[in-house]
Tab-separated table of N, CA and C in Angstrom:
chain	number	residue	atom	x	y	z
P	1	UNK	N	-35.327	-101.523	45.207
P	1	UNK	CA	-35.154	-102.864	44.698
P	1	UNK	C	-33.693	-103.246	44.823
P	2	UNK	N	-33.485	-104.505	45.089
P	2	UNK	CA	-32.129	-105.014	45.177
P	2	UNK	C	-31.888	-106.027	44.061
P	3	UNK	N	-30.644	-106.175	43.686
P	3	UNK	CA	-30.303	-107.108	42.628
P	3	UNK	C	-30.386	-108.530	43.148
P	4	UNK	N	-30.686	-109.432	42.250
P	4	UNK	CA	-30.765	-110.856	42.575
P	4	UNK	C	-31.576	-111.552	41.516
P	5	UNK	N	-31.392	-112.839	41.342
P	5	UNK	CA	-32.097	-113.533	40.269
P	5	UNK	C	-33.587	-113.622	40.544
P	6	UNK	N	-34.373	-113.538	39.481
P	6	UNK	CA	-35.828	-113.691	39.583
P	6	UNK	C	-36.219	-115.023	38.969
P	7	UNK	N	-37.135	-115.727	39.592
P	7	UNK	CA	-37.597	-117.005	39.000
P	7	UNK	C	-38.176	-116.762	37.634
P	8	UNK	N	-38.001	-117.711	36.714
P	8	UNK	CA	-38.471	-117.552	35.346
P	8	UNK	C	-39.966	-117.272	35.285
P	9	UNK	N	-40.756	-117.856	36.137
P	9	UNK	CA	-42.214	-117.669	36.062
P	9	UNK	C	-42.621	-116.226	36.299
P	10	UNK	N	-41.745	-115.420	36.900
P	10	UNK	CA	-42.068	-114.028	37.195
P	10	UNK	C	-41.666	-113.066	36.096
P	11	UNK	N	-40.995	-113.539	35.067
P	11	UNK	CA	-40.446	-112.637	34.043
P	11	UNK	C	-41.529	-111.899	33.271
P	12	UNK	N	-42.739	-112.442	33.185
P	12	UNK	CA	-43.798	-111.774	32.441
P	12	UNK	C	-44.563	-110.756	33.249
P	13	UNK	N	-44.204	-110.552	34.491
P	13	UNK	CA	-44.905	-109.631	35.377
P	13	UNK	C	-44.575	-108.186	35.063
P	14	UNK	N	-45.458	-107.326	35.473
P	14	UNK	CA	-45.191	-105.900	35.455
P	14	UNK	C	-45.306	-105.412	36.899
P	15	UNK	N	-44.403	-104.573	37.285
P	15	UNK	CA	-44.407	-104.030	38.640
P	15	UNK	C	-44.847	-102.567	38.548
P	16	UNK	N	-45.710	-102.170	39.471
P	16	UNK	CA	-46.138	-100.781	39.541
P	16	UNK	C	-45.604	-100.204	40.832
P	17	UNK	N	-44.814	-99.154	40.707
P	17	UNK	CA	-44.253	-98.456	41.869
P	17	UNK	C	-45.032	-97.169	42.077
P	18	UNK	N	-45.608	-97.000	43.243
P	18	UNK	CA	-46.350	-95.790	43.577
P	18	UNK	C	-45.469	-94.937	44.492
P	19	UNK	N	-45.334	-93.665	44.140
P	19	UNK	CA	-44.526	-92.742	44.927
P	19	UNK	C	-45.414	-91.570	45.337
P	20	UNK	N	-45.411	-91.256	46.644
P	20	UNK	CA	-46.221	-90.173	47.154
P	20	UNK	C	-45.367	-89.230	47.999
P	21	UNK	N	-44.571	-88.357	47.365
P	21	UNK	CA	-43.792	-87.393	48.143
P	21	UNK	C	-44.746	-86.448	48.902
P	22	UNK	N	-44.316	-85.988	50.066
P	22	UNK	CA	-45.165	-85.119	50.870
P	22	UNK	C	-45.463	-83.838	50.110
P	23	UNK	N	-46.709	-83.384	50.192
P	23	UNK	CA	-47.184	-82.141	49.591
P	23	UNK	C	-46.980	-82.074	48.079
P	24	UNK	N	-46.887	-83.229	47.443
P	24	UNK	CA	-46.757	-83.274	45.973
P	24	UNK	C	-47.726	-84.295	45.442
P	25	UNK	N	-47.964	-84.192	44.125
P	25	UNK	CA	-48.804	-85.199	43.492
P	25	UNK	C	-48.065	-86.523	43.465
P	26	UNK	N	-48.798	-87.592	43.592
P	26	UNK	CA	-48.200	-88.918	43.499
P	26	UNK	C	-47.912	-89.275	42.070
P	27	UNK	N	-47.109	-90.307	41.892
P	27	UNK	CA	-46.820	-90.769	40.542
P	27	UNK	C	-46.729	-92.285	40.532
P	28	UNK	N	-46.959	-92.853	39.368
P	28	UNK	CA	-46.836	-94.289	39.183
P	28	UNK	C	-45.750	-94.542	38.150
P	29	UNK	N	-44.936	-95.553	38.402
P	29	UNK	CA	-43.927	-96.002	37.462
P	29	UNK	C	-44.200	-97.456	37.177
P	30	UNK	N	-44.156	-97.808	35.895
P	30	UNK	CA	-44.383	-99.187	35.490
P	30	UNK	C	-43.049	-99.787	35.051
P	31	UNK	N	-42.716	-100.925	35.631
P	31	UNK	CA	-41.464	-101.600	35.329
P	31	UNK	C	-41.797	-102.970	34.726
P	32	UNK	N	-41.277	-103.230	33.558
P	32	UNK	CA	-41.522	-104.502	32.895
P	32	UNK	C	-40.807	-105.605	33.686
P	33	UNK	N	-41.437	-106.760	33.739
P	33	UNK	CA	-40.932	-107.874	34.525
P	33	UNK	C	-39.526	-108.302	34.189
P	34	UNK	N	-39.163	-108.232	32.892
P	34	UNK	CA	-37.827	-108.694	32.515
P	34	UNK	C	-36.722	-107.803	33.080
P	35	UNK	N	-37.063	-106.588	33.489
P	35	UNK	CA	-36.088	-105.666	34.042
P	35	UNK	C	-35.952	-105.798	35.563
P	36	UNK	N	-36.821	-106.604	36.166
P	36	UNK	CA	-36.830	-106.757	37.624
P	36	UNK	C	-36.044	-108.005	38.008
P	37	UNK	N	-35.128	-107.833	38.912
P	37	UNK	CA	-34.358	-108.968	39.403
P	37	UNK	C	-34.910	-109.445	40.750
P	38	UNK	N	-35.321	-108.518	41.581
P	38	UNK	CA	-35.860	-108.874	42.887
P	38	UNK	C	-36.745	-107.738	43.383
P	39	UNK	N	-37.793	-108.108	44.094
P	39	UNK	CA	-38.677	-107.110	44.683
P	39	UNK	C	-38.688	-107.306	46.187
P	40	UNK	N	-38.490	-106.228	46.899
P	40	UNK	CA	-38.531	-106.260	48.351
P	40	UNK	C	-39.539	-105.204	48.817
P	41	UNK	N	-40.558	-105.619	49.531
P	41	UNK	CA	-41.566	-104.694	50.039
P	41	UNK	C	-41.023	-104.075	51.332
P	42	UNK	N	-40.817	-102.766	51.285
P	42	UNK	CA	-40.273	-102.072	52.452
P	42	UNK	C	-41.338	-101.718	53.454
P	43	UNK	N	-42.563	-101.430	52.955
P	43	UNK	CA	-43.665	-101.083	53.838
P	43	UNK	C	-44.959	-101.357	53.094
P	44	UNK	N	-45.883	-102.009	53.751
P	44	UNK	CA	-47.192	-102.273	53.152
P	44	UNK	C	-47.978	-100.977	53.080
P	45	UNK	N	-48.847	-100.865	52.076
P	45	UNK	CA	-49.697	-99.703	51.951
P	45	UNK	C	-50.760	-99.691	53.021
P	46	UNK	N	-51.289	-98.512	53.327
P	46	UNK	CA	-52.362	-98.374	54.314
P	46	UNK	C	-53.587	-97.765	53.638
P	47	UNK	N	-54.587	-97.387	54.408
P	47	UNK	CA	-55.796	-96.802	53.867
P	47	UNK	C	-55.548	-95.519	53.107
P	48	UNK	N	-54.617	-94.695	53.611
P	48	UNK	CA	-54.278	-93.446	52.948
P	48	UNK	C	-53.667	-93.728	51.568
P	49	UNK	N	-52.781	-94.712	51.512
P	49	UNK	CA	-52.155	-95.082	50.241
P	49	UNK	C	-53.227	-95.565	49.263
P	50	UNK	N	-54.150	-96.356	49.766
P	50	UNK	CA	-55.220	-96.868	48.914
P	50	UNK	C	-56.060	-95.734	48.328
P	51	UNK	N	-56.382	-94.736	49.147
P	51	UNK	CA	-57.165	-93.594	48.671
P	51	UNK	C	-56.381	-92.793	47.636
P	52	UNK	N	-55.090	-92.590	47.869
P	52	UNK	CA	-54.273	-91.844	46.916
P	52	UNK	C	-54.186	-92.582	45.567
P	53	UNK	N	-54.020	-93.901	45.633
P	53	UNK	CA	-53.981	-94.701	44.404
P	53	UNK	C	-55.311	-94.600	43.657
P	54	UNK	N	-56.402	-94.648	44.392
P	54	UNK	CA	-57.731	-94.560	43.758
P	54	UNK	C	-57.886	-93.238	43.036
P	55	UNK	N	-57.371	-92.135	43.608
P	55	UNK	CA	-57.467	-90.835	42.958
P	55	UNK	C	-56.638	-90.805	41.667
P	56	UNK	N	-55.460	-91.427	41.695
P	56	UNK	CA	-54.611	-91.443	40.498
P	56	UNK	C	-55.254	-92.303	39.411
P	57	UNK	N	-55.804	-93.443	39.807
P	57	UNK	CA	-56.307	-94.398	38.839
P	57	UNK	C	-57.759	-94.154	38.414
P	58	UNK	N	-58.446	-93.245	39.104
P	58	UNK	CA	-59.853	-92.997	38.758
P	58	UNK	C	-59.927	-92.447	37.339
P	59	UNK	N	-60.868	-92.963	36.563
P	59	UNK	CA	-60.981	-92.472	35.186
P	59	UNK	C	-61.379	-91.008	35.170
P	60	UNK	N	-60.849	-90.300	34.205
P	60	UNK	CA	-61.193	-88.902	34.040
P	60	UNK	C	-62.629	-88.819	33.533
P	61	UNK	N	-63.253	-87.697	33.801
P	61	UNK	CA	-64.614	-87.508	33.321
P	61	UNK	C	-64.622	-87.575	31.790
P	62	UNK	N	-65.565	-88.298	31.259
P	62	UNK	CA	-65.706	-88.378	29.806
P	62	UNK	C	-67.180	-88.160	29.475
P	63	UNK	N	-67.415	-87.731	28.240
P	63	UNK	CA	-68.807	-87.492	27.896
P	63	UNK	C	-69.624	-88.774	27.975
P	64	UNK	N	-70.851	-88.625	28.391
P	64	UNK	CA	-71.734	-89.801	28.458
P	64	UNK	C	-72.282	-90.075	27.066
P	65	UNK	N	-72.256	-91.338	26.681
P	65	UNK	CA	-72.753	-91.734	25.385
P	65	UNK	C	-74.008	-92.571	25.569
P	66	UNK	N	-74.982	-92.331	24.719
P	66	UNK	CA	-76.190	-93.152	24.745
P	66	UNK	C	-75.863	-94.533	24.178
P	67	UNK	N	-76.657	-95.542	24.504
P	67	UNK	CA	-76.429	-96.865	23.924
P	67	UNK	C	-76.412	-96.829	22.397
P	68	UNK	N	-77.253	-95.978	21.805
P	68	UNK	CA	-77.288	-95.867	20.344
P	68	UNK	C	-75.993	-95.269	19.802
P	69	UNK	N	-75.471	-94.262	20.489
P	69	UNK	CA	-74.210	-93.630	20.068
P	69	UNK	C	-73.050	-94.614	20.193
P	70	UNK	N	-73.037	-95.397	21.269
P	70	UNK	CA	-71.982	-96.401	21.439
P	70	UNK	C	-72.062	-97.451	20.330
P	71	UNK	N	-73.268	-97.879	19.979
P	71	UNK	CA	-73.425	-98.822	18.865
P	71	UNK	C	-72.930	-98.224	17.556
P	72	UNK	N	-73.263	-96.968	17.325
P	72	UNK	CA	-72.823	-96.298	16.101
P	72	UNK	C	-71.302	-96.222	16.057
P	73	UNK	N	-70.693	-95.835	17.183
P	73	UNK	CA	-69.233	-95.738	17.239
P	73	UNK	C	-68.577	-97.097	17.032
P	74	UNK	N	-69.117	-98.123	17.678
P	74	UNK	CA	-68.571	-99.469	17.553
P	74	UNK	C	-68.655	-99.945	16.108
P	75	UNK	N	-69.837	-99.830	15.517
P	75	UNK	CA	-70.041	-100.322	14.154
P	75	UNK	C	-69.193	-99.565	13.127
P	76	UNK	N	-69.069	-98.249	13.313
P	76	UNK	CA	-68.233	-97.464	12.400
P	76	UNK	C	-66.771	-97.877	12.515
P	77	UNK	N	-66.294	-98.054	13.735
P	77	UNK	CA	-64.894	-98.454	13.928
P	77	UNK	C	-64.663	-99.853	13.380
P	78	UNK	N	-65.596	-100.754	13.650
P	78	UNK	CA	-65.466	-102.133	13.146
P	78	UNK	C	-65.407	-102.140	11.632
P	79	UNK	N	-66.277	-101.393	10.980
P	79	UNK	CA	-66.280	-101.324	9.509
P	79	UNK	C	-64.973	-100.740	8.990
P	80	UNK	N	-64.454	-99.712	9.666
P	80	UNK	CA	-63.200	-99.106	9.250
P	80	UNK	C	-62.033	-100.091	9.381
P	81	UNK	N	-61.995	-100.827	10.483
P	81	UNK	CA	-60.947	-101.830	10.674
P	81	UNK	C	-61.023	-102.910	9.600
P	82	UNK	N	-62.252	-103.369	9.312
P	82	UNK	CA	-62.425	-104.411	8.281
P	82	UNK	C	-62.025	-103.887	6.909
P	83	UNK	N	-62.357	-102.629	6.601
P	83	UNK	CA	-61.979	-102.022	5.326
P	83	UNK	C	-60.456	-101.995	5.174
P	84	UNK	N	-59.768	-101.837	6.289
P	84	UNK	CA	-58.308	-101.799	6.280
P	84	UNK	C	-57.685	-103.180	6.537
P	85	UNK	N	-58.496	-104.215	6.332
P	85	UNK	CA	-58.046	-105.617	6.414
P	85	UNK	C	-57.445	-105.975	7.777
P	86	UNK	N	-58.006	-105.385	8.817
P	86	UNK	CA	-57.588	-105.706	10.185
P	86	UNK	C	-58.671	-106.629	10.754
P	87	UNK	N	-58.312	-107.857	11.136
P	87	UNK	CA	-59.334	-108.797	11.627
P	87	UNK	C	-59.930	-108.298	12.944
P	88	UNK	N	-61.256	-108.180	12.953
P	88	UNK	CA	-61.934	-107.672	14.131
P	88	UNK	C	-63.237	-108.447	14.332
P	89	UNK	N	-63.578	-108.683	15.580
P	89	UNK	CA	-64.829	-109.342	15.935
P	89	UNK	C	-65.396	-108.724	17.196
P	90	UNK	N	-66.545	-109.203	17.591
P	90	UNK	CA	-67.197	-108.706	18.809
P	90	UNK	C	-67.142	-109.794	19.859
P	91	UNK	N	-67.007	-109.384	21.106
P	91	UNK	CA	-66.976	-110.338	22.193
P	91	UNK	C	-67.569	-109.700	23.428
P	92	UNK	N	-67.706	-110.484	24.471
P	92	UNK	CA	-68.172	-109.978	25.744
P	92	UNK	C	-69.682	-109.829	25.791
P	93	UNK	N	-70.116	-109.247	26.889
P	93	UNK	CA	-71.535	-109.057	27.126
P	93	UNK	C	-72.149	-108.193	26.026
P	94	UNK	N	-73.134	-108.729	25.356
P	94	UNK	CA	-73.863	-108.044	24.276
P	94	UNK	C	-72.947	-107.604	23.130
P	95	UNK	N	-71.763	-108.219	23.004
P	95	UNK	CA	-70.870	-107.896	21.910
P	95	UNK	C	-70.353	-106.463	21.945
P	96	UNK	N	-70.239	-105.907	23.120
P	96	UNK	CA	-69.812	-104.502	23.231
P	96	UNK	C	-68.321	-104.309	23.048
P	97	UNK	N	-67.533	-105.371	23.283
P	97	UNK	CA	-66.074	-105.281	23.167
P	97	UNK	C	-65.644	-105.708	21.774
P	98	UNK	N	-64.800	-104.903	21.134
P	98	UNK	CA	-64.213	-105.303	19.861
P	98	UNK	C	-62.899	-106.026	20.135
P	99	UNK	N	-62.698	-107.134	19.462
P	99	UNK	CA	-61.475	-107.915	19.584
P	99	UNK	C	-60.708	-107.823	18.269
P	100	UNK	N	-59.499	-107.304	18.324
P	100	UNK	CA	-58.669	-107.133	17.136
P	100	UNK	C	-57.659	-108.274	17.080
P	101	UNK	N	-57.792	-109.101	16.051
P	101	UNK	CA	-56.881	-110.229	15.808
P	101	UNK	C	-56.765	-111.151	17.032
P	102	UNK	N	-57.714	-111.108	17.943
P	102	UNK	CA	-57.694	-111.946	19.119
P	102	UNK	C	-56.635	-111.592	20.144
P	103	UNK	N	-55.921	-110.474	19.933
P	103	UNK	CA	-54.861	-110.109	20.862
P	103	UNK	C	-55.029	-108.716	21.468
P	104	UNK	N	-56.081	-107.999	21.047
P	104	UNK	CA	-56.287	-106.650	21.561
P	104	UNK	C	-57.799	-106.437	21.712
P	105	UNK	N	-58.183	-105.777	22.788
P	105	UNK	CA	-59.606	-105.466	23.032
P	105	UNK	C	-59.811	-103.972	23.050
P	106	UNK	N	-60.958	-103.552	22.521
P	106	UNK	CA	-61.346	-102.134	22.558
P	106	UNK	C	-62.714	-102.062	23.210
P	107	UNK	N	-62.779	-101.386	24.347
P	107	UNK	CA	-64.017	-101.245	25.114
P	107	UNK	C	-64.699	-99.934	24.745
P	108	UNK	N	-65.992	-99.808	25.030
P	108	UNK	CA	-66.685	-98.527	24.829
P	108	UNK	C	-66.018	-97.443	25.672
P	109	UNK	N	-65.922	-96.230	25.185
P	109	UNK	CA	-66.493	-95.666	23.958
P	109	UNK	C	-65.579	-95.768	22.734
P	110	UNK	N	-64.675	-96.740	22.721
P	110	UNK	CA	-63.908	-97.101	21.531
P	110	UNK	C	-62.870	-96.048	21.111
P	111	UNK	N	-62.134	-95.550	22.089
P	111	UNK	CA	-61.033	-94.637	21.821
P	111	UNK	C	-59.707	-95.313	22.136
P	112	UNK	N	-58.590	-94.656	21.837
P	112	UNK	CA	-57.267	-95.241	22.104
P	112	UNK	C	-57.072	-95.621	23.578
P	113	UNK	N	-57.664	-94.866	24.495
P	113	UNK	CA	-57.498	-95.141	25.918
P	113	UNK	C	-58.226	-96.418	26.342
P	114	UNK	N	-59.163	-96.866	25.535
P	114	UNK	CA	-59.920	-98.062	25.885
P	114	UNK	C	-59.327	-99.333	25.274
P	115	UNK	N	-58.172	-99.213	24.635
P	115	UNK	CA	-57.494	-100.381	24.060
P	115	UNK	C	-56.703	-101.078	25.158
P	116	UNK	N	-56.676	-102.424	25.114
P	116	UNK	CA	-55.837	-103.168	26.042
P	116	UNK	C	-55.296	-104.403	25.348
P	117	UNK	N	-54.025	-104.701	25.625
P	117	UNK	CA	-53.363	-105.868	25.035
P	117	UNK	C	-52.128	-106.157	25.860
P	118	UNK	N	-51.764	-107.418	25.935
P	118	UNK	CA	-50.510	-107.800	26.583
P	118	UNK	C	-49.328	-107.512	25.673
P	119	UNK	N	-49.587	-107.379	24.365
P	119	UNK	CA	-48.532	-107.108	23.389
P	119	UNK	C	-48.426	-105.598	23.216
P	120	UNK	N	-47.398	-104.992	23.782
P	120	UNK	CA	-47.265	-103.543	23.773
P	120	UNK	C	-47.034	-102.968	22.390
P	121	UNK	N	-46.385	-103.733	21.503
P	121	UNK	CA	-46.151	-103.246	20.153
P	121	UNK	C	-47.470	-103.132	19.398
P	122	UNK	N	-48.282	-104.179	19.464
P	122	UNK	CA	-49.596	-104.148	18.816
P	122	UNK	C	-50.470	-103.074	19.456
P	123	UNK	N	-50.419	-102.952	20.777
P	123	UNK	CA	-51.209	-101.940	21.474
P	123	UNK	C	-50.873	-100.537	20.960
P	124	UNK	N	-49.599	-100.214	20.881
P	124	UNK	CA	-49.173	-98.886	20.425
P	124	UNK	C	-49.599	-98.640	18.979
P	125	UNK	N	-49.455	-99.642	18.130
P	125	UNK	CA	-49.805	-99.465	16.711
P	125	UNK	C	-51.300	-99.275	16.529
P	126	UNK	N	-52.093	-100.073	17.198
P	126	UNK	CA	-53.560	-99.938	17.052
P	126	UNK	C	-54.019	-98.639	17.671
P	127	UNK	N	-53.435	-98.215	18.798
P	127	UNK	CA	-53.818	-96.927	19.377
P	127	UNK	C	-53.500	-95.793	18.412
P	128	UNK	N	-52.361	-95.873	17.732
P	128	UNK	CA	-52.004	-94.847	16.735
P	128	UNK	C	-52.993	-94.839	15.579
P	129	UNK	N	-53.333	-96.024	15.074
P	129	UNK	CA	-54.318	-96.115	13.985
P	129	UNK	C	-55.665	-95.545	14.417
P	130	UNK	N	-56.065	-95.904	15.618
P	130	UNK	CA	-57.356	-95.452	16.145
P	130	UNK	C	-57.381	-93.934	16.332
P	131	UNK	N	-56.272	-93.377	16.794
P	131	UNK	CA	-56.195	-91.920	16.948
P	131	UNK	C	-56.338	-91.230	15.587
P	132	UNK	N	-55.648	-91.755	14.564
P	132	UNK	CA	-55.754	-91.212	13.227
P	132	UNK	C	-57.187	-91.330	12.683
P	133	UNK	N	-57.812	-92.460	12.929
P	133	UNK	CA	-59.198	-92.669	12.504
P	133	UNK	C	-60.121	-91.641	13.157
P	134	UNK	N	-59.968	-91.438	14.469
P	134	UNK	CA	-60.846	-90.514	15.172
P	134	UNK	C	-60.639	-89.071	14.725
P	135	UNK	N	-59.401	-88.725	14.377
P	135	UNK	CA	-59.134	-87.360	13.892
P	135	UNK	C	-59.797	-87.083	12.560
P	136	UNK	N	-60.058	-88.124	11.774
P	136	UNK	CA	-60.703	-87.982	10.478
P	136	UNK	C	-62.221	-87.899	10.576
P	137	UNK	N	-62.755	-88.277	11.735
P	137	UNK	CA	-64.221	-88.316	11.905
P	137	UNK	C	-64.775	-86.918	12.172
P	138	UNK	N	-65.972	-86.625	11.628
P	138	UNK	CA	-66.595	-85.336	11.933
P	138	UNK	C	-66.993	-85.286	13.404
P	139	UNK	N	-66.917	-84.122	13.979
P	139	UNK	CA	-67.230	-83.960	15.415
P	139	UNK	C	-68.670	-84.198	15.728
């Protein structure tokens, strides 16, 4: 990257840098838009790069949950959030997604890894709360 002014409309962007050293595992670096002054593409990715990215980004194997178990997990988490005075609702197809205060979503199977939000502070706090909640649950 080279220094230079970035247009204001780009300040909310996040840049993902993929690095694939030879004979080593690849890595991803996330750069917040406010820290980026200019982006210069040195070389476009090819099919090999696409396959390597897919391997990095592929979700890890997780236990399969029945629809009933997912409903139980969702309802228990929703009740716990409401008990702790955290505003939560259901959204999306068949109400499977939990929406926390309208700024964070939790997808099935309702763990910290399934949280998403543009607000990183809220994301980190809710993920921490959710981790603590899950640690208290019987296996």
